[in-house]
mmCIF file with all atom_site columns, C-alpha atoms in Angstrom:
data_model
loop_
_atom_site.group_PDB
_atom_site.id
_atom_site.type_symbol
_atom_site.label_atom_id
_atom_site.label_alt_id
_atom_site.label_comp_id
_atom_site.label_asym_id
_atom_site.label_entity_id
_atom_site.label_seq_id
_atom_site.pdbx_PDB_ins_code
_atom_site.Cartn_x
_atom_site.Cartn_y
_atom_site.Cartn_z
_atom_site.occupancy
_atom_site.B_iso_or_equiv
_atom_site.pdbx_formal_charge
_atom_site.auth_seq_id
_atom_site.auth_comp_id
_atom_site.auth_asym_id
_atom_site.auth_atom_id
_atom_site.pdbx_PDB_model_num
ATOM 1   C CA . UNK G 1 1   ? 9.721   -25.103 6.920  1.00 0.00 ? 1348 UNK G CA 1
ATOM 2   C CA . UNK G 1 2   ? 7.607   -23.554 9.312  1.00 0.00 ? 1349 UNK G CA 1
ATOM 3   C CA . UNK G 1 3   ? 3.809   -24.165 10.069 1.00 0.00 ? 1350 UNK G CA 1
ATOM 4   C CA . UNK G 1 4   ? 0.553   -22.880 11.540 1.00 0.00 ? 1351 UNK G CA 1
ATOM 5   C CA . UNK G 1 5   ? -2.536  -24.557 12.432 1.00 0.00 ? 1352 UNK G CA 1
ATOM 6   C CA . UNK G 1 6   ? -6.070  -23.868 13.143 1.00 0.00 ? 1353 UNK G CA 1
ATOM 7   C CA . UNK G 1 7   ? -7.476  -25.216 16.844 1.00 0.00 ? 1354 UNK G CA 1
ATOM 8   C CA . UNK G 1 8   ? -9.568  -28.098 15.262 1.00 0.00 ? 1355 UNK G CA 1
ATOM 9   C CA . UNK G 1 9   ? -6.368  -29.189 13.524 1.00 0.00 ? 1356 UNK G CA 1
ATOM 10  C CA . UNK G 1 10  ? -7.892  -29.153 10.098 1.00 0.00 ? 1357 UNK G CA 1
ATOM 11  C CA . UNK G 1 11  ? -6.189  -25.507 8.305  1.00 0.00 ? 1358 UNK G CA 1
ATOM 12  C CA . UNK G 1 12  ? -2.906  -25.551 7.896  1.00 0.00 ? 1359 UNK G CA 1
ATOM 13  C CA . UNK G 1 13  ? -0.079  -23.155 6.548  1.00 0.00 ? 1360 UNK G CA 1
ATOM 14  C CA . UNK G 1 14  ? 3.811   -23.537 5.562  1.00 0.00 ? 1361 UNK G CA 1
ATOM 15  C CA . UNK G 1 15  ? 5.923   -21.492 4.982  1.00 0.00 ? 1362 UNK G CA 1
ATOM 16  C CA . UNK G 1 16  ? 9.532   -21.065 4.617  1.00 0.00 ? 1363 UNK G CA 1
ATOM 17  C CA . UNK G 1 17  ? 10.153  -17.297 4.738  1.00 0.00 ? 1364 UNK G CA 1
ATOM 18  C CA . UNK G 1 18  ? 11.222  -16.481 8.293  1.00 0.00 ? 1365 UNK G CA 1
ATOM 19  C CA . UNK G 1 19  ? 9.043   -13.359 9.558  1.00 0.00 ? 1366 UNK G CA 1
ATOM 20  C CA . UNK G 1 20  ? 9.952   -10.406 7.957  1.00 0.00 ? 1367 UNK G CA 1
ATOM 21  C CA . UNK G 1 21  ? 8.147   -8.353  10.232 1.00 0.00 ? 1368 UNK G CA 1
ATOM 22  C CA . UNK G 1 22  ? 5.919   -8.534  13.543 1.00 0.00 ? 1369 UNK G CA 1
ATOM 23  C CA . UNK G 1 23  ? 3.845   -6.209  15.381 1.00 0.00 ? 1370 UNK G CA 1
ATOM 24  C CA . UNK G 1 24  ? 0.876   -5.864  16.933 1.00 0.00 ? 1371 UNK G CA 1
ATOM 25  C CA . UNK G 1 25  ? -2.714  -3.368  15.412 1.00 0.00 ? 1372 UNK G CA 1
ATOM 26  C CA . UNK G 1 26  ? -5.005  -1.863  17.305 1.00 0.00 ? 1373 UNK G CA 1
ATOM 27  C CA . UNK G 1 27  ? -7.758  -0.883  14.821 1.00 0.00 ? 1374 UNK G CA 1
ATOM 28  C CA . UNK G 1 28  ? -11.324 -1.616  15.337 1.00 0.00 ? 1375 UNK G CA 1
ATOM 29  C CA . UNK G 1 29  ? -11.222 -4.335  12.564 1.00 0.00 ? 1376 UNK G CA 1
ATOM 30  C CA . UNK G 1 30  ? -8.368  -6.482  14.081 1.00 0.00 ? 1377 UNK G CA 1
ATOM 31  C CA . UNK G 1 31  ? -10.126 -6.405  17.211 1.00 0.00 ? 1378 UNK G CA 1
ATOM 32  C CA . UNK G 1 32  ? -13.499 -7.666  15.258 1.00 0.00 ? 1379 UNK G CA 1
ATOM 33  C CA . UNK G 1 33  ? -11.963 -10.493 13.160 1.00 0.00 ? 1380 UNK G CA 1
ATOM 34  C CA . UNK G 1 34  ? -9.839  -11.709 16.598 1.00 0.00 ? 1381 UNK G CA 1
ATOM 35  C CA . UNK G 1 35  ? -12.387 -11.235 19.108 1.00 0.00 ? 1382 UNK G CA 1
ATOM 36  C CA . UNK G 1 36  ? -9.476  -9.264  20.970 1.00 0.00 ? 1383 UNK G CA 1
ATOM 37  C CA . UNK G 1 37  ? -8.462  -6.206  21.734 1.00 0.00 ? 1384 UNK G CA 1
ATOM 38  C CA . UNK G 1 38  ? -5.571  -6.081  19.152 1.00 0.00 ? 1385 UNK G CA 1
ATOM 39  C CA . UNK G 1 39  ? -4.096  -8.653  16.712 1.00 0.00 ? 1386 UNK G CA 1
ATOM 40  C CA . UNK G 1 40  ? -1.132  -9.781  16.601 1.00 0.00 ? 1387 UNK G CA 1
ATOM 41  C CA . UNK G 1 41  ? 0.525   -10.488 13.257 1.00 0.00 ? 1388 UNK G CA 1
ATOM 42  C CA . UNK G 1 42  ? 3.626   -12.026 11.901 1.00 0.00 ? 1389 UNK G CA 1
ATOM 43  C CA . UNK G 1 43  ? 4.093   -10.962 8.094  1.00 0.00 ? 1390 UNK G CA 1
ATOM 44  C CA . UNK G 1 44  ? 6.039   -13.714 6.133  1.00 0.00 ? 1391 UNK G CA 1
ATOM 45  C CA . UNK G 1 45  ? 6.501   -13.903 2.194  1.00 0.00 ? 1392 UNK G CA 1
ATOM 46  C CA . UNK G 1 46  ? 3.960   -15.769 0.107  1.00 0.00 ? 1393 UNK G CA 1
ATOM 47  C CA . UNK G 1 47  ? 7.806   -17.470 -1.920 1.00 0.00 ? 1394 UNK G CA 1
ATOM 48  C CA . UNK G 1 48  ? 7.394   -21.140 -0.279 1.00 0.00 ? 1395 UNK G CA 1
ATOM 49  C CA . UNK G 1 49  ? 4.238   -20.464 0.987  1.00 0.00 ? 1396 UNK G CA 1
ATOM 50  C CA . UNK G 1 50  ? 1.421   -23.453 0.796  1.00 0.00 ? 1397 UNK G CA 1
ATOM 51  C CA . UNK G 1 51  ? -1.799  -24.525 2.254  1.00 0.00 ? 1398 UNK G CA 1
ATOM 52  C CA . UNK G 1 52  ? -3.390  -27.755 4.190  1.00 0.00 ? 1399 UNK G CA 1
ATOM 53  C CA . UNK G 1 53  ? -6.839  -28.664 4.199  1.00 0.00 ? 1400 UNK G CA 1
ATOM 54  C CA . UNK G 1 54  ? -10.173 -26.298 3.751  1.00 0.00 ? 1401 UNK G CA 1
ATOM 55  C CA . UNK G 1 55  ? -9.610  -22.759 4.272  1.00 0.00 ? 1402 UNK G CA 1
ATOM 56  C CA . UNK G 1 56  ? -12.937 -19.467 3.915  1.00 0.00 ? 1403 UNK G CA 1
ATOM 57  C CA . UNK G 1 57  ? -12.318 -16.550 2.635  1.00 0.00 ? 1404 UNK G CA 1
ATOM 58  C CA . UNK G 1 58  ? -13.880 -13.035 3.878  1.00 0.00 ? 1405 UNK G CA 1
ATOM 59  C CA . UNK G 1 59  ? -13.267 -10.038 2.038  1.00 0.00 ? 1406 UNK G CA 1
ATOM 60  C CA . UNK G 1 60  ? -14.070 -6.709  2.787  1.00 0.00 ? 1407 UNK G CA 1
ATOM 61  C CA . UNK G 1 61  ? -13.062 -3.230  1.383  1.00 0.00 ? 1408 UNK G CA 1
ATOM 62  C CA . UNK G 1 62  ? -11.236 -1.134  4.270  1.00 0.00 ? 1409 UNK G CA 1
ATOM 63  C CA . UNK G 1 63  ? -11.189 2.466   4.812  1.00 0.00 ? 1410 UNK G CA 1
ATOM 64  C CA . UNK G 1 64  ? -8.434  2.842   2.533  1.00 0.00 ? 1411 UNK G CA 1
ATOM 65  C CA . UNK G 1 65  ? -10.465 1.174   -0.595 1.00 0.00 ? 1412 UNK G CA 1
ATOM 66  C CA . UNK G 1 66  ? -8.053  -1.410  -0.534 1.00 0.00 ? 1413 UNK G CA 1
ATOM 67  C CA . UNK G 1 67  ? -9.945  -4.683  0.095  1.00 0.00 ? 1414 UNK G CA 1
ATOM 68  C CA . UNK G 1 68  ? -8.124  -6.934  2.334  1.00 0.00 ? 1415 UNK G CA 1
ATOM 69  C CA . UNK G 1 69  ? -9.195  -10.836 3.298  1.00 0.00 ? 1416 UNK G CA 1
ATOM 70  C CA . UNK G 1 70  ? -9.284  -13.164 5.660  1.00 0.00 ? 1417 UNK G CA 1
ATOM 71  C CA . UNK G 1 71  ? -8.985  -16.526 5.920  1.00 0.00 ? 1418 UNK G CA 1
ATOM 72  C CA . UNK G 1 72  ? -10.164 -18.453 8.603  1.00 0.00 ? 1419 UNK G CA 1
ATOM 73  C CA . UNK G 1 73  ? -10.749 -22.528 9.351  1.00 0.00 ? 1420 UNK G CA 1
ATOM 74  C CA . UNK G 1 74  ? -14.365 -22.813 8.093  1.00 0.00 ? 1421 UNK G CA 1
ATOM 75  C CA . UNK G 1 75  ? -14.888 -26.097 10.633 1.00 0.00 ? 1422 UNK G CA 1
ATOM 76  C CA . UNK G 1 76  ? -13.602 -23.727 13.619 1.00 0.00 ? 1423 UNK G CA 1
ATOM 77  C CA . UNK G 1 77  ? -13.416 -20.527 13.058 1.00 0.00 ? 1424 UNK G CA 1
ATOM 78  C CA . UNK G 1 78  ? -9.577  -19.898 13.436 1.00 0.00 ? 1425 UNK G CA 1
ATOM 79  C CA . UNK G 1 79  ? -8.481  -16.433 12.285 1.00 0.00 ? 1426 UNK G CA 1
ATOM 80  C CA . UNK G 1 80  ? -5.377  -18.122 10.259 1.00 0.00 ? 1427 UNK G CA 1
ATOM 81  C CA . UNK G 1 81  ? -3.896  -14.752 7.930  1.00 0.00 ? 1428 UNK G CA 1
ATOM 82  C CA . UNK G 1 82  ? -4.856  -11.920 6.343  1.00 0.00 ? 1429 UNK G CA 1
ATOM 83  C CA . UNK G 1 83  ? -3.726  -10.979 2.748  1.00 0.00 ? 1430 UNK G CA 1
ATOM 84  C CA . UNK G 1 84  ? -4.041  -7.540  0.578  1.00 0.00 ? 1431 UNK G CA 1
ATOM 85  C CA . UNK G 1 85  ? -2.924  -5.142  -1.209 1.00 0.00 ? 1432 UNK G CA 1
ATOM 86  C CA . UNK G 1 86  ? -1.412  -2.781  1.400  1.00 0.00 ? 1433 UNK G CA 1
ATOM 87  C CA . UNK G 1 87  ? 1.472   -5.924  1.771  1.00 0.00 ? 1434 UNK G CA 1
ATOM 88  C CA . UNK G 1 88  ? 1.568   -7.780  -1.695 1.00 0.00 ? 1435 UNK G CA 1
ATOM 89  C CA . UNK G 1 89  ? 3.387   -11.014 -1.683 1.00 0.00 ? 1436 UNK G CA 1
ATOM 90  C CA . UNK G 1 90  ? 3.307   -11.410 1.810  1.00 0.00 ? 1437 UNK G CA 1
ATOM 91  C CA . UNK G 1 91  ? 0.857   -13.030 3.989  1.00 0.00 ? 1438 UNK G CA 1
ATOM 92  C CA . UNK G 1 92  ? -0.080  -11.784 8.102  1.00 0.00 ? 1439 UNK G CA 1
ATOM 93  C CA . UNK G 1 93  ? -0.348  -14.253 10.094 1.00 0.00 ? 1440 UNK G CA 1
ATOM 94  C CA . UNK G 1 94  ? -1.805  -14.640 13.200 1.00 0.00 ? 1441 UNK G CA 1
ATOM 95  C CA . UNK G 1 95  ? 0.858   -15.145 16.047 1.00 0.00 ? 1442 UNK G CA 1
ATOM 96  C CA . UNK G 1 96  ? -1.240  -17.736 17.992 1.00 0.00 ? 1443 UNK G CA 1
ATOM 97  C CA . UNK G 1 97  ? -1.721  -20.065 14.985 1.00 0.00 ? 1444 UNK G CA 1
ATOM 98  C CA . UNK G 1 98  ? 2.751   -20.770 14.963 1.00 0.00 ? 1445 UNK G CA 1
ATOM 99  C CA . UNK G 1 99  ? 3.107   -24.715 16.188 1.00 0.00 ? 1446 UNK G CA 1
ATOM 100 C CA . UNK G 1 100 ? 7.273   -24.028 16.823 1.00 0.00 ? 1447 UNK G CA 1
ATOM 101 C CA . UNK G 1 101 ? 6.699   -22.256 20.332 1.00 0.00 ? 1448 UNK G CA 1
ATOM 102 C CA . UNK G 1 102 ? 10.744  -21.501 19.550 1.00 0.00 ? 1449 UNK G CA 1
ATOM 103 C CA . UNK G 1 103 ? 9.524   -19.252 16.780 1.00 0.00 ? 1450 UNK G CA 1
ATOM 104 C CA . UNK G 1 104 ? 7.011   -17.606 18.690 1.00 0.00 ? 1451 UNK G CA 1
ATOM 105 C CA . UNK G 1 105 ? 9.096   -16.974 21.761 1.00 0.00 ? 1452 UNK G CA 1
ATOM 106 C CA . UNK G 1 106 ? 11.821  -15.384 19.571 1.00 0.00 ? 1453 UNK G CA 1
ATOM 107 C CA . UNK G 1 107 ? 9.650   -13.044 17.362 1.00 0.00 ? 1454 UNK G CA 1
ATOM 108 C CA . UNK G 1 108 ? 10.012  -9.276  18.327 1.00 0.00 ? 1455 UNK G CA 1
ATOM 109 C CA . UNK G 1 109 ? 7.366   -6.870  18.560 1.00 0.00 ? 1456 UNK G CA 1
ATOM 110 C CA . UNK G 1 110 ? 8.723   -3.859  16.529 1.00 0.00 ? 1457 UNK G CA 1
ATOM 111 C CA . UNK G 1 111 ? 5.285   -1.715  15.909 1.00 0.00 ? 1458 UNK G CA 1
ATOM 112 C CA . UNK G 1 112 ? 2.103   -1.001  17.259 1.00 0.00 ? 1459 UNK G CA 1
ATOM 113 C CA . UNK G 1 113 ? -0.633  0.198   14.127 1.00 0.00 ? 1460 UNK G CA 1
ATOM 114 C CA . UNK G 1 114 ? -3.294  2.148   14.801 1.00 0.00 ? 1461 UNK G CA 1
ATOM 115 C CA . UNK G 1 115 ? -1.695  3.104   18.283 1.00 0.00 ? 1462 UNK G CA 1
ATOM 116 C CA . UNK G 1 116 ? -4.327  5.803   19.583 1.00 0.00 ? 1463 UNK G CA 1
ATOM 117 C CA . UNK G 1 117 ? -7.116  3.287   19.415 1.00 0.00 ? 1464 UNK G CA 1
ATOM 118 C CA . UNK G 1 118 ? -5.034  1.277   21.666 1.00 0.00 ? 1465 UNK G CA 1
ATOM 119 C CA . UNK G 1 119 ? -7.391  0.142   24.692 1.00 0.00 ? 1466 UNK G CA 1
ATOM 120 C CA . UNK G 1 120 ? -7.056  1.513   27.639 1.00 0.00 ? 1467 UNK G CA 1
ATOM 121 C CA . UNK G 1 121 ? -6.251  -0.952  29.953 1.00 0.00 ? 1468 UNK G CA 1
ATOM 122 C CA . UNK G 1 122 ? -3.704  -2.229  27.217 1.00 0.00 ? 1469 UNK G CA 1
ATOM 123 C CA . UNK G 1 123 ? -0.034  -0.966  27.896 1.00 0.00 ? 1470 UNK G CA 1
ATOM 124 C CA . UNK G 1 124 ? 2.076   -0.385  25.310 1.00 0.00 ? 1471 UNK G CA 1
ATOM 125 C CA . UNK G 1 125 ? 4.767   -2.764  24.340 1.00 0.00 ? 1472 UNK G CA 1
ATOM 126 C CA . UNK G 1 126 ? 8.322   -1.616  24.906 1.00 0.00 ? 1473 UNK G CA 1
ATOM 127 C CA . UNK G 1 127 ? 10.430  -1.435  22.326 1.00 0.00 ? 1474 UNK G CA 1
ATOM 128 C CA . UNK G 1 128 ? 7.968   -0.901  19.747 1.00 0.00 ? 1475 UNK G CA 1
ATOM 129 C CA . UNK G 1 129 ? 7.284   1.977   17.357 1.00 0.00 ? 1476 UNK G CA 1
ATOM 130 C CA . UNK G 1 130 ? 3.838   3.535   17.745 1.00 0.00 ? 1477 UNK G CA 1
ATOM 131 C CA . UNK G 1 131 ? 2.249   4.646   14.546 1.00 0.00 ? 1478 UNK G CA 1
ATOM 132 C CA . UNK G 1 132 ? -1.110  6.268   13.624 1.00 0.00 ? 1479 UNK G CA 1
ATOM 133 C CA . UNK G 1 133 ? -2.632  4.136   11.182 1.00 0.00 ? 1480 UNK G CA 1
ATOM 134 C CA . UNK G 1 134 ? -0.695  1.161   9.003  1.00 0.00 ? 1481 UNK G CA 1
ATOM 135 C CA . UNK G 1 135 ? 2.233   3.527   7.942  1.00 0.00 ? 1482 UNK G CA 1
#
């Protein structure tokens, strides 16, 4: 099983799903809830999926009308995953919260979202797809 964990040690996810998908988004609302210029996420199925300790939701309708939420360590403020109706039964997670450095070293960037809002001083990643919005 693999884990995640907030930087005051307190959230904490499992999973046993290995990532299904990984890429980075460039849209103004990853960069808000990051406090980056992109996020990078790590989608993994919700089957095996459990949680550790206090955990605070924000929810917030998007531009599509779906609403999609965050969770975040309410001690520290750790962006942890995301979860919504645009990817049901799966959760995004947020690269930097993986404790098996393994797991992170091996993940492949296949996609950049939201591509033209892609800061400048940002290359893009090779290898990866760009698209124009999340499809």
């Amino acid at each position: 099983m693999s884990s995640g964990s907030c930087y005051c040690g307190q959230a904490k996810v499992f999973f046993e799903s290995q990532p299904m998908r990984q890429g980075l988004c460039h849209c103004g609302e990853c960069k808000k809830y990051t406090g980056s210029a992109y996020s990078v996420n790590v989608i993994v199925s919700e089957k095996g999926w459990k949680t550790e300790g206090a955990l605070k939701t924000i929810s917030k309708t998007a531009r599509s009308g779906n609403t999609i939420s965050t969770i975040i360590c309410p001690e520290c403020g750790t962006s942890m995953y995301r979860e919504g109706a645009t990817f049901p039964g799966q959760k995004a997670l947020q690269a930097g919260i993986l404790d098996d450095m393994d797991l992170l070293n091996n993940l492949k960037m296949e996609v950049e979202l939201f591509a033209p809002q892609r800061v400048s001083w940002v290359p893009k990643l090779a290898g990866t797809e760009d698209k124009h919005g999340m499809n």
